[in-house]
Every structure is written in C-alpha cells, then in structure tokens.
Amino acid sequence: GDSVTQTEGLVTLTKGLPVMLNCTYQTTYSPFLFWYVQHLNEAPKLLLKSSTDNKRTEHQGFYATLHKSSSSFHLQKSSVQLSDSALYFCALSDRSSGSWQLIFGSGTQLTVMP
Amino acid sequence: EAAVTQSPRSKVAVTGGKVTLSCHQTNNHDYMYWYRQDTGHGLRLIHYSYVADSTEKGDIPDGYKASRPSQENFSLILELASLSQTAVYFCASSDRGRDTGQLYFGEGSKLTVL
C-alpha cells in the first residue's frame, strides 16, 4: 500500500545553518505531497504542498521540490531560526481505500539551538 | 479562518470506562477525521467520514467507534477505555477531494486512562 518514510526522528541544529528534512513515498497513484508543521502543544498546520514534478514550492522560508523520479519531497530551509523548532510531518494523499485520506510519516523533530 | 473545535480538551478516564470525544466544524467540509498522536510520534488515522451517517475505518480502528450524525459533528467513542489508549487525539476536516490536501485540525484532546 501507499506509505511515507521520514528517516530522521530528531534533528538538532544551530541557528543560521541550513536544514534538509527527508521524505520519500510510495504510491500507485499520481502523488500529491504535503508538509505539515506542529509547534509544541499546538495543532498541526499545513506548510507546503505539491503535485507538480520538479517544481519548487515555497512558504515561510521553507521550500520543497517533488521529484517523481526518486519519489522524494524533501523539506529545506537555508537558515533556520529558533522559531522553526517544531515537529514536521510529510504526508501523502491516498486513494487506495476508494476515498480520500492523508497518510502521515512518523515525523521529524527539529530543534534549533542558539 | 476554518474552525474545528474539540471537546473535552483534556480528560482523565478509568480503565474500562466509556469515553466520548466530540468534534464540531464550521467549515462546511465533507471530510472529517480522527487521528491519534502518541508523544513525539506521528499521526495515525483511526476513523474518518466523507458524508453524514457514514464512517470508515482508518489504519488503527480497533477499540474505537465513530459517529457522524451531521456534516458538522464527528465523535470518537471508546466503549471500554484501556491504558494503551492514553494519547492526544486530533480531529480534522477537509474539503471534498484530494487536490486541496489541507486538513484543518482541532486543538487536540488529551486523554489519560488510569
């Protein structure tokens, strides 16, 4: 079945450094990928989404490019800030059950140090 | 701004007791979902619904029931609560179809089963 894999459970960086959070997926349908961010004690919120191959999508300084050839949708930022500390989820839209739902990866906890 | 409200926000239940978590949305969305999040982990789909009076099983439905009496309301029912069901539960809504992909989450309901 469809699945999403996030390989890093925890990423710790110093403020100002670049970051890349990995996301790969498996699907038999045309992929539609999402990144959600969840700050401490808050609800998850949509950060980015894309279904277009090889097109970069950006929001709030974060960016990601869907690469169908490698089944990847990695999240990047050139210079992380303290406020970027949060849990990041990659998600894939799934139609395998006949109706629409999102499949979430296990999440990557990003901690930015001063 | 889309609005999804959950109640209660926090609950302590005894093992074997019945727990009902309620969710109300004012977005006029067709889809509603119940997810479970364990500390520091991803979101797992319990039940979802794409039309009133109908519910579908997600990835981890065992031990949970769902009810969608109207488009606006979606409840999660634990008939016999167990220790393993201690978690944070998120309700979410979404418009029809896969192309938006934006789930609007409630603030979460923290359930502790003793």
GROMACS .gro file of C-alpha atoms in nm:
model
  228
    1GLY     CA    1   0.000   0.000   0.000
    2ASP     CA    2   0.087   0.367  -0.001
    3SER     CA    3   0.344   0.484   0.252
    4VAL     CA    4   0.559   0.778   0.362
    5THR     CA    5   0.905   0.750   0.514
    6GLN     CA    6   1.087   1.014   0.717
    7THR     CA    7   1.428   0.881   0.808
    8GLU     CA    8   1.530   1.132   1.075
    9GLY     CA    9   1.343   1.124   1.400
   10LEU     CA   10   1.539   1.406   1.557
   11VAL     CA   11   1.745   1.686   1.401
   12THR     CA   12   1.934   1.940   1.613
   13LEU     CA   13   2.095   2.244   1.452
   14THR     CA   14   2.245   2.577   1.545
   15LYS     CA   15   2.057   2.891   1.440
   16GLY     CA   16   2.153   3.018   1.098
   17LEU     CA   17   2.251   2.683   0.950
   18PRO     CA   18   2.071   2.516   0.657
   19VAL     CA   19   1.846   2.215   0.708
   20MET     CA   20   1.701   1.938   0.495
   21LEU     CA   21   1.438   1.700   0.627
   22ASN     CA   22   1.398   1.387   0.420
   23CYS     CA   23   1.073   1.248   0.287
   24THR     CA   24   1.022   0.960   0.046
   25TYR     CA   25   0.697   0.797  -0.055
   26GLN     CA   26   0.539   0.501  -0.228
   27THR     CA   27   0.215   0.523  -0.420
   28THR     CA   28   0.048   0.370  -0.722
   29TYR     CA   29  -0.141   0.692  -0.793
   30SER     CA   30  -0.023   1.030  -0.914
   31PRO     CA   31   0.141   1.171  -0.599
   32PHE     CA   32   0.023   1.473  -0.402
   33LEU     CA   33   0.263   1.553  -0.118
   34PHE     CA   34   0.238   1.781   0.183
   35TRP     CA   35   0.449   1.911   0.470
   36TYR     CA   36   0.275   1.989   0.800
   37VAL     CA   37   0.436   2.162   1.099
   38GLN     CA   38   0.333   2.119   1.461
   39HIS     CA   39   0.468   2.353   1.728
   40LEU     CA   40   0.469   2.243   2.089
   41ASN     CA   41   0.118   2.200   2.230
   42GLU     CA   42  -0.042   2.319   1.907
   43ALA     CA   43  -0.232   2.152   1.626
   44PRO     CA   44  -0.054   2.058   1.301
   45LYS     CA   45  -0.078   2.316   1.023
   46LEU     CA   46  -0.013   2.291   0.650
   47LEU     CA   47   0.325   2.429   0.548
   48LEU     CA   48   0.367   2.323   0.183
   49LYS     CA   49   0.200   2.112  -0.079
   50SER     CA   50   0.279   1.999  -0.434
   51SER     CA   51   0.174   1.764  -0.709
   52THR     CA   52   0.393   1.911  -0.985
   53ASP     CA   53   0.707   1.726  -1.077
   54ASN     CA   54   1.034   1.918  -1.046
   55LYS     CA   55   0.871   2.244  -0.941
   56ARG     CA   56   0.991   2.415  -0.624
   57THR     CA   57   0.721   2.532  -0.384
   58GLU     CA   58   0.795   2.778  -0.104
   59HIS     CA   59   0.634   2.914   0.209
   60GLN     CA   60   0.766   3.099   0.515
   61GLY     CA   61   1.126   3.047   0.403
   62PHE     CA   62   1.084   2.672   0.365
   63TYR     CA   63   1.090   2.507   0.026
   64ALA     CA   64   1.049   2.163  -0.127
   65THR     CA   65   1.056   2.008  -0.473
   66LEU     CA   66   0.859   1.699  -0.570
   67HIS     CA   67   1.081   1.458  -0.762
   68LYS     CA   68   0.875   1.173  -0.903
   69SER     CA   69   1.184   1.001  -1.040
   70SER     CA   70   1.318   0.947  -0.690
   71SER     CA   71   0.981   0.953  -0.506
   72SER     CA   72   1.104   1.230  -0.281
   73PHE     CA   73   0.975   1.556  -0.134
   74HIS     CA   74   1.249   1.684   0.098
   75LEU     CA   75   1.190   1.998   0.305
   76GLN     CA   76   1.466   2.259   0.312
   77LYS     CA   77   1.548   2.596   0.460
   78SER     CA   78   1.865   2.795   0.402
   79SER     CA   79   1.891   2.944   0.751
   80VAL     CA   80   1.694   2.805   1.043
   81GLN     CA   81   1.561   3.021   1.325
   82LEU     CA   82   1.478   2.941   1.685
   83SER     CA   83   1.109   2.965   1.599
   84ASP     CA   84   1.148   2.679   1.350
   85SER     CA   85   1.180   2.433   1.635
   86ALA     CA   86   0.881   2.203   1.583
   87LEU     CA   87   0.766   1.861   1.468
   88TYR     CA   88   0.750   1.829   1.089
   89PHE     CA   89   0.535   1.574   0.911
   90CYS     CA   90   0.545   1.469   0.550
   91ALA     CA   91   0.213   1.341   0.417
   92LEU     CA   92   0.080   1.174   0.103
   93SER     CA   93  -0.273   1.180  -0.031
   94ASP     CA   94  -0.407   0.828  -0.061
   95ARG     CA   95  -0.697   0.694  -0.268
   96SER     CA   96  -0.620   0.323  -0.222
   97SER     CA   97  -0.923   0.272   0.005
   98GLY     CA   98  -1.156   0.426  -0.253
   99SER     CA   99  -1.197   0.753  -0.067
  100TRP     CA  100  -0.951   1.027   0.006
  101GLN     CA  101  -0.727   1.045   0.312
  102LEU     CA  102  -0.379   1.155   0.412
  103ILE     CA  103  -0.103   0.920   0.516
  104PHE     CA  104   0.148   1.082   0.752
  105GLY     CA  105   0.511   0.996   0.803
  106SER     CA  106   0.641   0.939   1.154
  107GLY     CA  107   0.762   1.297   1.185
  108THR     CA  108   1.095   1.473   1.236
  109GLN     CA  109   1.153   1.678   1.549
  110LEU     CA  110   1.363   1.982   1.459
  111THR     CA  111   1.536   2.159   1.746
  112VAL     CA  112   1.722   2.483   1.676
  113MET     CA  113   1.982   2.590   1.931
  114PRO     CA  114   2.104   2.948   1.991
  115GLU     CA  115  -1.037   3.103   0.915
  116ALA     CA  116  -1.151   2.745   0.921
  117ALA     CA  117  -1.272   2.629   1.260
  118VAL     CA  118  -1.262   2.286   1.418
  119THR     CA  119  -1.339   2.261   1.787
  120GLN     CA  120  -1.290   1.959   2.007
  121SER     CA  121  -1.428   1.874   2.348
  122PRO     CA  122  -1.317   1.795   2.602
  123ARG     CA  123  -0.967   1.934   2.563
  124SER     CA  124  -0.846   1.710   2.841
  125LYS     CA  125  -0.992   1.407   3.012
  126VAL     CA  126  -0.890   1.151   3.269
  127ALA     CA  127  -1.077   0.821   3.240
  128VAL     CA  128  -1.067   0.493   3.427
  129THR     CA  129  -0.984   0.163   3.262
  130GLY     CA  130  -1.300   0.001   3.133
  131GLY     CA  131  -1.495   0.324   3.128
  132LYS     CA  132  -1.663   0.483   2.829
  133VAL     CA  133  -1.514   0.793   2.670
  134THR     CA  134  -1.665   1.015   2.403
  135LEU     CA  135  -1.460   1.278   2.224
  136SER     CA  136  -1.658   1.531   2.024
  137CYS     CA  137  -1.564   1.739   1.724
  138HIS     CA  138  -1.752   2.023   1.559
  139GLN     CA  139  -1.656   2.203   1.237
  140THR     CA  140  -1.798   2.518   1.083
  141ASN     CA  141  -1.610   2.483   0.752
  142ASN     CA  142  -1.888   2.312   0.559
  143HIS     CA  143  -1.636   2.036   0.479
  144ASP     CA  144  -1.739   1.692   0.368
  145TYR     CA  145  -1.445   1.501   0.515
  146MET     CA  146  -1.375   1.461   0.886
  147TYR     CA  147  -1.103   1.256   1.051
  148TRP     CA  148  -0.989   1.132   1.389
  149TYR     CA  149  -0.615   1.089   1.439
  150ARG     CA  150  -0.420   0.964   1.732
  151GLN     CA  151  -0.081   1.104   1.829
  152ASP     CA  152   0.146   0.940   2.082
  153THR     CA  153   0.409   1.156   2.248
  154GLY     CA  154   0.667   1.267   1.994
  155HIS     CA  155   0.526   1.042   1.724
  156GLY     CA  156   0.330   1.066   1.406
  157LEU     CA  157  -0.041   1.087   1.338
  158ARG     CA  158  -0.231   0.765   1.289
  159LEU     CA  159  -0.575   0.759   1.135
  160ILE     CA  160  -0.845   0.593   1.346
  161HIS     CA  161  -1.171   0.665   1.163
  162TYR     CA  162  -1.288   0.907   0.901
  163SER     CA  163  -1.607   1.009   0.727
  164TYR     CA  164  -1.689   1.173   0.397
  165VAL     CA  165  -2.063   1.203   0.443
  166ALA     CA  166  -2.306   1.228   0.731
  167ASP     CA  167  -2.435   0.899   0.876
  168SER     CA  168  -2.139   0.708   0.736
  169THR     CA  169  -1.797   0.631   0.880
  170GLU     CA  170  -1.494   0.443   0.753
  171LYS     CA  171  -1.217   0.260   0.932
  172GLY     CA  172  -0.869   0.405   0.920
  173ASP     CA  173  -0.542   0.235   1.000
  174ILE     CA  174  -0.598   0.167   1.372
  175PRO     CA  175  -0.976   0.131   1.432
  176ASP     CA  176  -0.965  -0.145   1.693
  177GLY     CA  177  -1.109  -0.031   2.026
  178TYR     CA  178  -1.270   0.278   1.873
  179LYS     CA  179  -1.606   0.361   1.722
  180ALA     CA  180  -1.705   0.674   1.534
  181SER     CA  181  -2.030   0.855   1.471
  182ARG     CA  182  -2.113   1.126   1.215
  183PRO     CA  183  -2.470   1.236   1.287
  184SER     CA  184  -2.440   1.552   1.078
  185GLN     CA  185  -2.193   1.720   0.846
  186GLU     CA  186  -2.071   1.938   1.131
  187ASN     CA  187  -2.025   1.678   1.403
  188PHE     CA  188  -1.798   1.376   1.434
  189SER     CA  189  -1.748   1.180   1.756
  190LEU     CA  190  -1.494   0.922   1.862
  191ILE     CA  191  -1.615   0.666   2.114
  192LEU     CA  192  -1.407   0.440   2.334
  193GLU     CA  193  -1.655   0.188   2.477
  194LEU     CA  194  -1.401   0.024   2.711
  195ALA     CA  195  -1.105   0.255   2.762
  196SER     CA  196  -0.767   0.091   2.810
  197LEU     CA  197  -0.429   0.214   2.929
  198SER     CA  198  -0.291   0.184   2.577
  199GLN     CA  199  -0.540   0.444   2.455
  200THR     CA  200  -0.371   0.721   2.651
  201ALA     CA  201  -0.276   0.971   2.379
  202VAL     CA  202  -0.363   1.304   2.221
  203TYR     CA  203  -0.650   1.283   1.975
  204PHE     CA  204  -0.689   1.525   1.687
  205CYS     CA  205  -0.998   1.584   1.482
  206ALA     CA  206  -0.962   1.737   1.137
  207SER     CA  207  -1.179   1.840   0.848
  208SER     CA  208  -1.113   1.879   0.476
  209ASP     CA  209  -1.296   1.984   0.165
  210ARG     CA  210  -1.402   1.721  -0.088
  211GLY     CA  211  -1.127   1.568  -0.296
  212ARG     CA  212  -0.753   1.519  -0.282
  213ASP     CA  213  -0.637   1.834  -0.451
  214THR     CA  214  -0.655   2.069  -0.159
  215GLY     CA  215  -0.493   1.837   0.090
  216GLN     CA  216  -0.534   2.092   0.361
  217LEU     CA  217  -0.655   1.935   0.679
  218TYR     CA  218  -0.785   2.181   0.936
  219PHE     CA  219  -0.708   2.039   1.276
  220GLY     CA  220  -0.874   2.097   1.608
  221GLU     CA  221  -0.663   2.183   1.912
  222GLY     CA  222  -0.648   1.824   2.030
  223SER     CA  223  -0.793   1.627   2.318
  224LYS     CA  224  -0.550   1.484   2.569
  225LEU     CA  225  -0.682   1.156   2.708
  226THR     CA  226  -0.525   0.986   3.008
  227VAL     CA  227  -0.655   0.643   3.100
  228LEU     CA  228  -0.570   0.528   3.452
   0.00000   0.00000   0.00000
